[in-house]
Coordinates of C-alpha atoms and ligand atoms in Angstrom, one line a residue:
M1 CA -9.2 -20.8 -16.7
T2 CA -11.2 -23.2 -18.7
I3 CA -13.5 -25.8 -17.1
K4 CA -11.5 -28.6 -18.5
N5 CA -8.4 -27.2 -16.9
K6 CA -10.2 -26.7 -13.6
N7 CA -11.4 -30.3 -13.4
R8 CA -7.9 -31.5 -14.2
R9 CA -6.7 -29.4 -11.3
Q10 CA -9.2 -30.8 -9.0
F11 CA -8.3 -34.3 -10.1
L12 CA -4.6 -33.6 -9.6
Q13 CA -5.3 -32.3 -6.1
H14 CA -7.2 -35.3 -5.0
A15 CA -4.8 -37.7 -6.6
A16 CA -1.9 -36.0 -4.8
L17 CA -3.8 -36.1 -1.5
G18 CA -4.3 -39.8 -1.9
A19 CA -0.7 -40.3 -2.4
A20 CA 0.2 -38.1 0.5
T21 CA -2.0 -40.2 2.8
A22 CA -0.3 -43.3 1.7
A23 CA 3.2 -41.9 2.2
F24 CA 2.4 -40.1 5.4
P25 CA -0.3 -42.0 7.4
G26 CA -0.2 -39.3 10.0
L27 CA -2.2 -37.0 7.7
V28 CA -5.9 -36.8 8.7
L29 CA -7.9 -37.1 5.5
A30 CA -11.6 -37.8 5.1
N31 CA -13.2 -39.8 2.4
K32 CA -12.8 -39.0 -1.3
G33 CA -9.7 -37.0 -0.6
Q34 CA -11.6 -34.3 1.1
V35 CA -9.8 -32.8 4.1
K36 CA -11.6 -33.2 7.4
S37 CA -11.9 -29.7 8.8
R38 CA -14.2 -29.0 11.7
A39 CA -14.0 -26.8 14.7
T40 CA -12.3 -28.8 17.5
P41 CA -14.5 -29.2 20.6
G42 CA -12.6 -28.0 23.7
F43 CA -10.6 -25.5 21.7
N44 CA -11.9 -22.2 23.1
P45 CA -10.9 -19.3 20.9
D46 CA -10.4 -15.8 22.1
V47 CA -10.8 -14.6 18.6
E48 CA -13.2 -16.0 16.0
I49 CA -13.4 -14.7 12.5
A50 CA -15.4 -15.6 9.4
M51 CA -13.4 -15.0 6.3
T52 CA -14.9 -15.2 2.8
A53 CA -13.1 -15.0 -0.5
R54 CA -15.3 -13.8 -3.3
E55 CA -15.5 -11.6 -6.3
G56 CA -16.2 -7.9 -5.8
Y57 CA -16.0 -4.6 -7.5
V58 CA -14.0 -1.9 -5.9
P59 CA -12.9 1.7 -6.9
V60 CA -9.2 1.1 -7.3
L61 CA -8.5 3.9 -9.7
K62 CA -9.7 7.5 -9.1
S63 CA -12.1 7.7 -12.0
G64 CA -13.9 5.4 -14.3
P65 CA -15.5 2.0 -13.6
N66 CA -14.8 -0.1 -10.5
T67 CA -12.3 -2.9 -10.9
R68 CA -13.4 -6.5 -10.6
V69 CA -11.3 -8.2 -7.9
Q70 CA -11.1 -11.2 -5.7
K71 CA -11.3 -10.1 -2.1
Y72 CA -11.3 -11.4 1.5
Y73 CA -14.3 -10.2 3.4
G74 CA -13.9 -10.6 7.1
K75 CA -16.4 -10.7 9.9
L76 CA -15.5 -10.7 13.6
I77 CA -17.6 -13.3 15.5
K78 CA -15.7 -13.0 18.8
G79 CA -12.8 -11.1 20.2
P80 CA -11.6 -7.5 20.7
K81 CA -13.4 -5.0 18.5
D82 CA -10.3 -3.8 16.8
T83 CA -9.2 -7.3 15.7
L84 CA -10.4 -6.5 12.2
Q85 CA -9.9 -3.2 10.5
H86 CA -11.8 -3.0 7.3
L87 CA -10.4 -0.9 4.5
K88 CA -13.3 0.7 2.7
G89 CA -13.5 0.5 -1.1
N90 CA -10.3 -1.6 -1.2
Y91 CA -9.5 -5.0 -2.5
L92 CA -7.1 -5.8 0.4
G93 CA -8.6 -7.9 3.1
P94 CA -9.2 -6.5 6.5
I95 CA -6.1 -5.8 8.6
I96 CA -6.0 -8.5 11.3
N97 CA -4.7 -7.4 14.6
Y98 CA -3.6 -10.2 17.0
E99 CA -2.1 -10.3 20.4
K100 CA 0.5 -12.9 21.3
G101 CA -1.2 -15.8 23.2
Q102 CA -4.6 -15.4 21.6
K103 CA -6.3 -18.5 20.5
V104 CA -7.8 -18.0 17.1
R105 CA -10.4 -19.8 15.0
I106 CA -11.1 -18.8 11.4
Y107 CA -13.9 -20.1 9.3
F108 CA -12.8 -19.8 5.7
N109 CA -15.5 -19.7 3.1
N110 CA -14.6 -20.2 -0.5
G111 CA -17.1 -18.0 -2.3
L112 CA -15.0 -18.0 -5.5
K113 CA -15.8 -20.0 -8.6
E114 CA -12.4 -21.8 -8.2
P115 CA -10.4 -23.6 -5.6
S116 CA -8.7 -21.6 -2.9
I117 CA -6.9 -21.6 0.5
I118 CA -5.4 -19.0 2.8
H119 CA -1.9 -19.0 4.1
W120 CA -0.8 -16.9 7.2
H121 CA 2.6 -15.9 6.0
G122 CA 4.9 -15.3 9.0
L123 CA 2.7 -17.0 11.6
H124 CA 4.1 -20.1 13.3
V125 CA 1.1 -22.4 13.2
P126 CA 0.4 -26.1 12.9
Q127 CA 0.6 -27.6 9.4
K128 CA -3.2 -27.9 9.2
S129 CA -3.7 -24.2 9.8
D130 CA -0.8 -23.1 7.6
G131 CA -2.7 -23.0 4.3
H132 CA -0.6 -25.8 2.7
P133 CA -2.0 -26.2 -0.8
M134 CA -3.0 -29.8 0.0
Y135 CA -5.9 -28.2 2.0
T136 CA -7.1 -26.2 -1.0
I137 CA -10.9 -26.2 -0.9
Q138 CA -13.3 -26.1 -3.8
S139 CA -15.9 -23.5 -4.6
G140 CA -18.6 -23.4 -1.9
E141 CA -16.6 -25.4 0.7
K142 CA -15.4 -24.3 4.1
F143 CA -12.1 -24.7 6.0
V144 CA -11.6 -24.2 9.7
Y145 CA -8.2 -22.9 11.0
E146 CA -7.3 -23.1 14.6
F147 CA -4.1 -21.9 16.2
E148 CA -2.6 -20.0 19.0
V149 CA -0.7 -16.8 18.2
M150 CA 2.9 -17.8 19.2
N151 CA 4.7 -15.0 17.3
R152 CA 6.4 -12.1 18.9
A153 CA 5.2 -8.6 17.9
G154 CA 5.6 -7.8 14.3
T155 CA 4.0 -7.6 10.9
S156 CA 2.8 -10.6 8.8
F157 CA 0.9 -11.2 5.6
Y158 CA -2.0 -13.4 4.6
H159 CA -2.7 -14.4 1.1
S160 CA -4.0 -17.2 -1.1
H161 CA -1.8 -20.3 -1.4
T162 CA -3.8 -22.2 -3.9
H163 CA -2.0 -24.9 -5.8
E164 CA -0.8 -23.3 -9.1
L165 CA -3.2 -20.4 -8.7
T166 CA -1.4 -18.5 -6.0
A167 CA 0.1 -15.8 -8.3
E168 CA -3.2 -15.1 -10.0
Q169 CA -5.3 -15.0 -6.9
V170 CA -3.0 -12.8 -5.0
Y171 CA -2.9 -10.5 -8.1
Q172 CA -6.7 -10.4 -8.2
G173 CA -6.6 -9.2 -4.6
L174 CA -6.5 -12.1 -2.2
A175 CA -4.1 -10.6 0.4
G176 CA -4.0 -8.6 3.6
I177 CA -1.8 -7.6 6.5
I178 CA -1.5 -9.0 10.0
T179 CA -0.1 -7.3 13.0
V180 CA 0.9 -9.0 16.2
T181 CA 1.5 -7.2 19.5
D182 CA 3.0 -8.4 22.7
D183 CA 4.0 -7.2 26.2
E184 CA 7.6 -6.5 25.1
E185 CA 6.5 -4.2 22.3
K186 CA 4.1 -2.4 24.6
K187 CA 7.1 -1.6 26.9
I188 CA 8.8 0.5 24.3
E189 CA 7.2 3.6 23.1
L190 CA 6.4 2.9 19.4
P191 CA 3.9 5.0 17.5
T192 CA 0.4 3.4 17.8
G193 CA -3.1 4.0 16.6
E194 CA -3.2 6.6 13.8
Y195 CA 0.6 6.8 13.8
D196 CA 0.9 3.1 13.0
I197 CA 0.1 2.7 9.3
P198 CA 0.2 -0.2 6.9
F199 CA 2.4 0.3 3.8
V200 CA 1.5 -2.5 1.4
L201 CA 3.3 -2.3 -1.9
Q202 CA 1.9 -3.9 -5.0
D203 CA 2.1 -3.3 -8.8
R204 CA -0.7 -3.9 -11.2
T205 CA -1.6 -3.3 -14.9
F206 CA -5.1 -2.0 -15.8
N207 CA -6.8 -2.0 -19.2
N208 CA -8.7 1.1 -20.4
R209 CA -11.8 -0.2 -18.7
N210 CA -10.0 -0.2 -15.3
Q211 CA -9.8 -4.0 -15.3
L212 CA -6.8 -5.9 -14.0
Q213 CA -4.5 -7.4 -16.7
Y214 CA -2.5 -10.3 -15.7
L215 CA 0.1 -12.2 -17.8
K216 CA -1.2 -13.8 -20.9
G217 CA 0.0 -17.3 -21.5
M218 CA 3.5 -18.1 -20.5
H219 CA 4.9 -14.7 -21.4
G220 CA 6.6 -13.1 -18.6
R221 CA 6.2 -15.9 -16.1
M222 CA 9.9 -16.6 -15.9
S223 CA 10.7 -13.0 -15.0
G224 CA 7.5 -12.7 -13.0
F225 CA 4.7 -10.3 -13.4
L226 CA 5.7 -6.6 -13.4
G227 CA 2.9 -4.0 -13.6
D228 CA 3.0 -0.4 -14.7
T229 CA 1.0 1.0 -11.9
I230 CA 2.2 1.1 -8.3
L231 CA -0.4 0.8 -5.6
V232 CA 0.1 1.5 -1.9
N233 CA -2.5 0.0 0.4
G234 CA -4.5 -0.8 -2.7
K235 CA -4.5 2.7 -4.3
P236 CA -2.4 4.5 -6.9
N237 CA -0.6 7.9 -6.3
V238 CA -1.0 7.8 -2.6
E239 CA -0.3 10.8 -0.5
F240 CA -0.1 10.4 3.2
E241 CA -1.0 13.5 5.3
V242 CA 1.3 13.4 8.3
K243 CA 1.9 15.5 11.4
S244 CA 5.4 16.7 12.3
R245 CA 6.3 13.6 14.4
A246 CA 7.4 10.0 14.2
Y247 CA 5.3 7.3 12.6
R248 CA 5.6 3.5 12.2
F249 CA 5.0 2.4 8.7
R250 CA 4.6 -1.4 8.3
G251 CA 6.1 -2.1 4.9
L252 CA 4.9 -5.2 3.2
N253 CA 5.9 -6.2 -0.4
G254 CA 2.7 -7.9 -1.6
S255 CA 3.7 -7.7 -5.3
N256 CA 4.0 -10.9 -7.4
S257 CA 7.6 -10.3 -8.4
R258 CA 8.6 -6.6 -8.1
I259 CA 11.6 -5.8 -5.8
Y260 CA 11.6 -2.3 -4.4
K261 CA 14.6 -0.3 -3.3
L262 CA 13.0 2.1 -0.8
G263 CA 14.5 5.5 -0.4
W264 CA 13.7 9.2 0.0
D265 CA 14.0 11.6 -2.9
D266 CA 16.1 14.0 -0.8
G267 CA 18.6 11.4 0.3
T268 CA 17.5 11.2 3.9
P269 CA 18.3 7.7 5.1
L270 CA 15.7 5.3 6.2
T271 CA 15.4 3.7 9.7
A272 CA 14.0 0.2 10.1
I273 CA 12.8 -1.1 13.5
G274 CA 11.5 -4.5 12.3
T275 CA 11.8 -7.2 9.7
D276 CA 9.6 -10.2 8.8
A277 CA 7.3 -10.8 11.8
G278 CA 9.6 -9.3 14.4
L279 CA 11.2 -6.2 15.9
L280 CA 15.0 -5.7 15.6
E281 CA 17.2 -5.6 18.6
K282 CA 18.0 -2.0 17.7
P283 CA 17.1 0.3 14.9
E284 CA 19.1 0.2 11.7
T285 CA 19.6 3.2 9.4
R286 CA 20.4 2.7 5.8
P287 CA 20.6 4.9 2.7
Y288 CA 18.0 2.7 1.1
I289 CA 16.3 -0.6 1.9
M290 CA 15.6 -3.5 -0.5
L291 CA 12.2 -5.1 -0.1
A292 CA 11.4 -8.3 -2.1
P293 CA 8.1 -10.0 -2.5
G294 CA 6.9 -11.5 0.8
E295 CA 9.3 -9.4 2.9
R296 CA 8.2 -6.9 5.5
I297 CA 10.0 -3.9 6.9
D298 CA 8.8 -1.9 9.8
L299 CA 9.9 1.7 9.2
W300 CA 10.3 4.5 11.7
L301 CA 9.5 7.6 9.6
D302 CA 10.2 10.8 11.5
F303 CA 8.7 14.0 10.2
S304 CA 9.4 16.0 13.3
G305 CA 11.2 19.3 12.6
R306 CA 9.6 19.4 9.1
A307 CA 7.7 22.5 8.3
V308 CA 4.0 22.3 7.5
G309 CA 3.7 22.0 3.7
T310 CA 6.8 20.0 3.3
K311 CA 6.4 17.1 0.8
L312 CA 8.6 14.1 0.8
V313 CA 8.5 11.5 -1.9
M314 CA 9.4 7.9 -1.3
Y315 CA 10.9 6.3 -4.3
S316 CA 11.9 2.9 -5.5
L317 CA 15.5 3.9 -6.5
P318 CA 17.2 2.5 -9.5
Y319 CA 19.3 -0.7 -9.3
T320 CA 20.6 -3.3 -11.6
G321 CA 21.5 -6.9 -11.6
A322 CA 18.4 -8.6 -10.3
M323 CA 17.2 -9.8 -13.7
P324 CA 18.9 -12.1 -16.2
P325 CA 21.7 -10.4 -18.2
M326 CA 19.6 -10.5 -21.4
Y327 CA 16.8 -8.5 -19.8
E328 CA 19.1 -6.0 -18.3
K329 CA 20.8 -5.5 -21.6
M330 CA 17.5 -4.8 -23.3
Q331 CA 16.5 -2.2 -20.6
K332 CA 19.6 -0.2 -21.2
G333 CA 19.2 2.8 -23.5
K334 CA 15.4 2.5 -23.2
G335 CA 15.1 4.4 -20.1
G336 CA 13.7 1.3 -18.5
S337 CA 10.5 3.0 -17.3
S338 CA 8.4 3.9 -20.3
K339 CA 4.9 2.6 -20.1
G340 CA 4.9 1.4 -23.7
M341 CA 7.4 -1.3 -23.1
G342 CA 5.1 -4.2 -23.5
G343 CA 5.8 -7.8 -22.5
G344 CA 4.9 -9.0 -25.9
M345 CA 7.6 -7.2 -27.6
M346 CA 10.3 -8.1 -25.1
G347 CA 9.1 -11.7 -24.9
G348 CA 9.5 -11.9 -28.7
M349 CA 13.0 -10.7 -28.7
G350 CA 15.6 -13.4 -28.6
G351 CA 12.8 -15.9 -28.6
M352 CA 13.3 -16.5 -24.9
G353 CA 9.7 -15.8 -24.0
M354 CA 10.7 -14.8 -20.5
M355 CA 11.2 -11.0 -20.5
G356 CA 7.6 -9.9 -20.5
G357 CA 5.2 -8.7 -17.9
G358 CA 4.5 -5.1 -18.4
G359 CA 5.8 -1.6 -18.5
L360 CA 7.9 -0.7 -15.5
A361 CA 11.2 -2.5 -15.6
Q362 CA 12.6 -4.3 -12.6
G363 CA 15.1 -1.9 -11.1
A364 CA 13.5 1.2 -12.7
K365 CA 13.2 4.4 -10.6
F366 CA 9.6 5.5 -9.8
P367 CA 7.8 7.3 -7.0
I368 CA 5.9 5.0 -4.6
A369 CA 4.1 7.5 -2.4
S370 CA 4.3 11.0 -1.0
F371 CA 4.1 12.3 2.5
K372 CA 2.8 15.8 3.1
V373 CA 3.3 17.4 6.5
T374 CA 0.0 19.1 7.3
E375 CA 0.1 19.7 11.0
K376 CA 2.7 20.9 13.4
V377 CA 2.8 19.1 16.8
S378 CA 5.2 19.7 19.6
D379 CA 6.0 16.2 20.8
S380 CA 6.9 13.0 19.2
P381 CA 8.1 9.7 20.5
R382 CA 11.9 9.3 20.4
L383 CA 13.4 6.4 18.5
P384 CA 14.3 3.9 21.2
K385 CA 18.0 2.9 21.2
R386 CA 17.1 -0.7 22.0
L387 CA 14.0 -2.3 20.9
V388 CA 13.5 -5.9 22.0
K389 CA 15.5 -8.7 23.5
F390 CA 16.9 -10.7 20.7
D391 CA 18.1 -14.3 20.9
R392 CA 20.9 -14.5 18.4
L393 CA 21.2 -17.9 16.9
T394 CA 24.7 -19.2 16.1
E395 CA 26.3 -22.3 14.7
R396 CA 26.4 -23.6 18.3
D397 CA 22.6 -23.9 18.2
V398 CA 22.6 -26.2 15.2
D399 CA 23.3 -29.9 14.8
N400 CA 24.6 -29.7 11.2
A401 CA 27.1 -26.9 11.2
H402 CA 29.3 -28.7 8.7
D403 CA 26.5 -30.2 6.7
P404 CA 24.0 -27.5 5.9
L405 CA 20.7 -28.4 4.3
P406 CA 20.8 -27.1 0.7
I407 CA 18.4 -24.9 -1.0
A408 CA 19.8 -24.8 -4.5
I409 CA 18.3 -22.4 -7.0
S410 CA 18.3 -23.2 -10.6
M411 CA 16.4 -22.1 -13.7
K412 CA 15.8 -23.8 -17.0
P413 CA 13.5 -22.3 -19.6
M414 CA 10.1 -22.3 -17.9
R415 CA 11.4 -24.5 -15.1
P416 CA 12.6 -22.6 -12.1
M417 CA 13.5 -25.2 -9.5
L418 CA 14.8 -25.8 -6.0
N419 CA 17.2 -28.6 -5.2
G420 CA 17.0 -29.6 -8.9
K421 CA 13.3 -30.5 -8.6
S422 CA 9.9 -29.0 -9.2
Y423 CA 7.2 -29.1 -6.5
S424 CA 5.3 -32.2 -5.8
M425 CA 2.6 -32.3 -3.2
D426 CA 3.4 -35.6 -1.6
R427 CA 7.2 -35.9 -2.0
V428 CA 10.1 -35.0 0.2
L429 CA 13.7 -35.7 -0.4
D430 CA 15.8 -37.4 2.4
F431 CA 17.3 -34.3 3.6
E432 CA 14.0 -32.5 3.6
R433 CA 12.9 -34.7 6.5
V434 CA 13.8 -32.8 9.7
P435 CA 13.3 -34.1 13.2
L436 CA 11.0 -32.0 15.4
G437 CA 12.8 -29.8 17.8
S438 CA 16.0 -29.5 15.8
T439 CA 17.7 -26.3 14.7
K440 CA 19.3 -26.4 11.2
K441 CA 21.8 -24.5 9.2
I442 CA 20.5 -24.0 5.7
K443 CA 22.6 -22.8 2.8
I444 CA 20.7 -21.0 -0.1
F445 CA 22.7 -20.7 -3.3
H446 CA 22.5 -20.6 -7.0
D447 CA 23.2 -23.9 -8.8
H448 CA 23.5 -23.1 -12.5
G449 CA 26.2 -25.6 -13.2
M450 CA 23.9 -28.5 -13.7
K451 CA 25.2 -30.9 -16.2
K452 CA 22.7 -33.0 -18.1
G453 CA 21.4 -35.8 -15.9
E454 CA 23.3 -34.7 -12.9
H455 CA 20.2 -34.2 -10.8
G456 CA 17.3 -34.8 -13.1
D457 CA 14.1 -32.9 -12.8
D458 CA 11.5 -35.4 -11.8
D459 CA 13.5 -38.5 -11.3
E460 CA 12.6 -39.0 -7.7
K461 CA 15.0 -42.0 -7.5
M462 CA 17.9 -39.6 -8.0
D463 CA 17.7 -38.2 -4.5
M464 CA 20.2 -35.5 -3.8
G465 CA 21.4 -36.3 -0.3
G466 CA 22.6 -33.6 2.0
K467 CA 26.2 -34.9 1.5
K468 CA 26.1 -35.0 -2.2
S469 CA 25.2 -31.3 -2.4
G470 CA 28.7 -30.5 -1.5
G471 CA 29.7 -31.5 -4.9
M472 CA 27.4 -29.1 -6.6
N473 CA 28.5 -26.0 -8.3
M474 CA 28.2 -23.4 -5.6
G475 CA 27.0 -20.2 -7.0
G476 CA 28.0 -18.2 -10.0
G477 CA 29.0 -21.1 -12.2
M478 CA 28.9 -20.2 -15.8
G479 CA 26.9 -23.2 -16.8
G480 CA 24.1 -22.9 -19.3
G481 CA 21.7 -21.9 -16.6
M482 CA 23.6 -18.7 -15.9
M483 CA 21.8 -16.8 -18.6
F484 CA 18.6 -17.2 -16.6
S485 CA 20.3 -16.2 -13.4
M486 CA 18.2 -13.7 -11.4
A487 CA 17.2 -12.6 -7.9
H488 CA 14.9 -14.9 -6.0
P489 CA 13.2 -14.1 -2.7
I490 CA 13.3 -17.4 -0.8
H491 CA 10.6 -18.0 1.8
L492 CA 10.3 -20.7 4.4
H493 CA 7.1 -21.5 6.2
G494 CA 7.0 -22.1 9.9
Q495 CA 9.2 -20.4 12.4
Q496 CA 11.3 -17.4 11.5
Y497 CA 15.0 -17.8 10.9
Q498 CA 18.1 -15.7 11.2
I499 CA 20.6 -14.9 8.5
I500 CA 24.2 -15.7 9.5
S501 CA 26.1 -14.9 6.3
R502 CA 25.6 -13.4 2.9
K503 CA 28.4 -13.9 0.4
P504 CA 28.2 -12.1 -2.9
G505 CA 29.3 -13.7 -6.2
G506 CA 28.2 -13.9 -9.8
M507 CA 27.2 -10.2 -10.0
R508 CA 29.2 -7.5 -11.5
L509 CA 30.6 -5.3 -8.7
D510 CA 29.1 -2.1 -10.1
E511 CA 25.7 -3.8 -10.2
Y512 CA 26.0 -5.2 -6.7
E513 CA 27.0 -1.8 -5.5
T514 CA 23.4 -0.6 -6.4
V515 CA 21.8 -3.0 -3.9
K516 CA 24.3 -4.1 -1.3
D517 CA 23.6 -1.6 1.4
G518 CA 19.9 -2.3 1.4
F519 CA 19.7 -5.8 3.1
I520 CA 18.7 -5.8 6.7
D521 CA 19.9 -9.2 7.7
S522 CA 20.1 -8.7 11.5
G523 CA 16.5 -9.5 12.4
W524 CA 14.0 -12.4 12.3
K525 CA 13.3 -13.4 8.7
D526 CA 11.0 -15.7 6.8
T527 CA 11.9 -14.4 3.3
V528 CA 15.3 -13.5 2.1
L529 CA 16.3 -11.9 -1.2
V530 CA 19.0 -13.9 -2.9
M531 CA 20.8 -11.9 -5.6
P532 CA 22.4 -13.7 -8.6
G533 CA 25.4 -15.7 -7.4
E534 CA 24.8 -14.9 -3.8
E535 CA 25.2 -17.6 -1.1
I536 CA 23.2 -17.1 2.1
E537 CA 23.4 -19.1 5.2
I538 CA 20.5 -19.1 7.7
I539 CA 19.7 -20.8 10.9
K540 CA 16.1 -22.1 11.4
P541 CA 14.5 -23.8 14.3
F542 CA 11.9 -26.5 13.5
Q543 CA 9.9 -26.5 16.8
D544 CA 6.4 -27.3 18.0
F545 CA 4.7 -28.7 14.9
K546 CA 5.1 -31.8 12.8
G547 CA 4.1 -32.0 9.2
F548 CA 4.8 -30.4 5.9
F549 CA 6.2 -26.9 5.8
L550 CA 6.8 -25.4 2.4
Y551 CA 9.8 -23.5 1.2
H552 CA 9.6 -21.6 -2.1
C553 CA 10.5 -18.7 -4.2
H554 CA 8.1 -15.8 -3.4
N555 CA 8.3 -14.6 -6.9
L556 CA 4.7 -15.9 -7.2
E557 CA 5.1 -16.8 -10.9
H558 CA 8.1 -18.9 -10.0
E559 CA 6.2 -20.5 -7.1
D560 CA 3.4 -21.5 -9.4
L561 CA 5.9 -22.8 -12.0
G562 CA 7.0 -25.3 -9.3
M563 CA 9.9 -23.4 -7.6
M564 CA 8.7 -24.8 -4.3
R565 CA 9.6 -27.8 -2.1
Q566 CA 8.7 -28.8 1.5
F567 CA 10.2 -29.9 4.7
Y568 CA 8.6 -32.8 6.5
V569 CA 9.0 -32.3 10.2
Y570 CA 8.7 -35.6 12.1
Ligands
LIG601 CU1 3.7 -15.9 1.4 CU2 4.2 -19.9 1.0 O1 3.9 -17.9 1.1
LIG602 CU1 4.5 -18.2 4.0
LIG603 CU1 12.3 -17.2 -8.1

């Protein structure tokens, strides 16, 4: 990033903050657009952490020079000893282990040479502690987060959420995993300690000096970054040595845009016990599980009965249909997984400038990690039939069953959008204002049938009211945008939601067949993969906190291109 660019970004941020204060006087802002952020007297934290983001050099690859990364360095000031688990020689930030009910204060130090802010993806926290990009701090500044852990037991994700720099900063390493435990979880016998293992999936591309290569220019931003090297917990070619018993693996897709189709090489099905930030009511077993960026899946991997020496390989199995038709066509007959398939070449073809991003195609088959049974043990916890009590949300809980809030996905060249608009820090549409305490039905769908001028990009006067959305082309329309139609993981900040329906459409049946059994829609979610043409209905409560809560595509390149909006809870 050039200095000029950086100053412009700072200017834009401050300008946006000014406008936000004017529009929403409730925002507490200090002079000169700087956010007031101090520890609150009277808030007595159980856990206090100092978290610094700065550059570091870590041995990511097995040989050769260390890799320059951006990394979260954590220090526990107060709280249970195991609150932070440091991963040695790793770019991932420390694992943060919380207990429901804990009061937490985090001092964030920006030791980078550029702006930054942390978001706690999955945690239900006040606006001010959510890492909204309006709170982005400059190099050398500090930000204080304070919240109570209100979440039920589950797995969450923290990462940079810096305005227009999210994708690159996460790519450089600014990410980590969060666990929350509670009494209900402790009642069931799930594997703990050394049998409870993070499983963070990311893809990267390295140059011959072991340095991270990100997208150059605009190439590949529309499809999203796809690397040629798969990392698990920050390392390539990972082999887990396991005992012949059951484990809990906390899957987190921390990739910028890669979608994994998790499955065993020998066809053994996979059992899930939890999704985004919550345990399921009961385990679900599937031939494979789709995991999109931002999603988590808690897996129950049982090696009992396996002989010592057995080796199992977890793959990302092949699938099709997630990418624009043009991209898919080009992958065909090329094997789709050769390392030499550079973004430059693909970007050049067809002059679309959107196919790039590295070697390993979206949907290619590749190994993720192997598991080697190294020790026989005689007892193993049994998979519980029931996990936790689950409050199933239905249409009876919402006040807008017949008038769902729309999240319309559309793509124009270099302009992926939601509800026909790009992100703006200080704007919300009418229907994006949601009263505190309400529970809403939300419909997420593809809207590629936009006619010129129908709902213009930045014309804020042309508000698309909730009512009007009914007139939009619901999914799979063959308008001009259809050629850009691809899968988008849609993430909503704040409280978890539930998926009440998933209707396919717009994808060829044989393609849909390659993904359709891999969606676990029965649990609490904060991110949902929306395949081309699909229409998904969710129910989401907006409780406890007023303010701005983002919703966006978790393809991080899309997010930074403006595929993000926000609700204003009032
Ligand atoms: Cu994981 Cu708004 O992001
Ligand atoms: Cu989030
Ligand atoms: Cu997207």
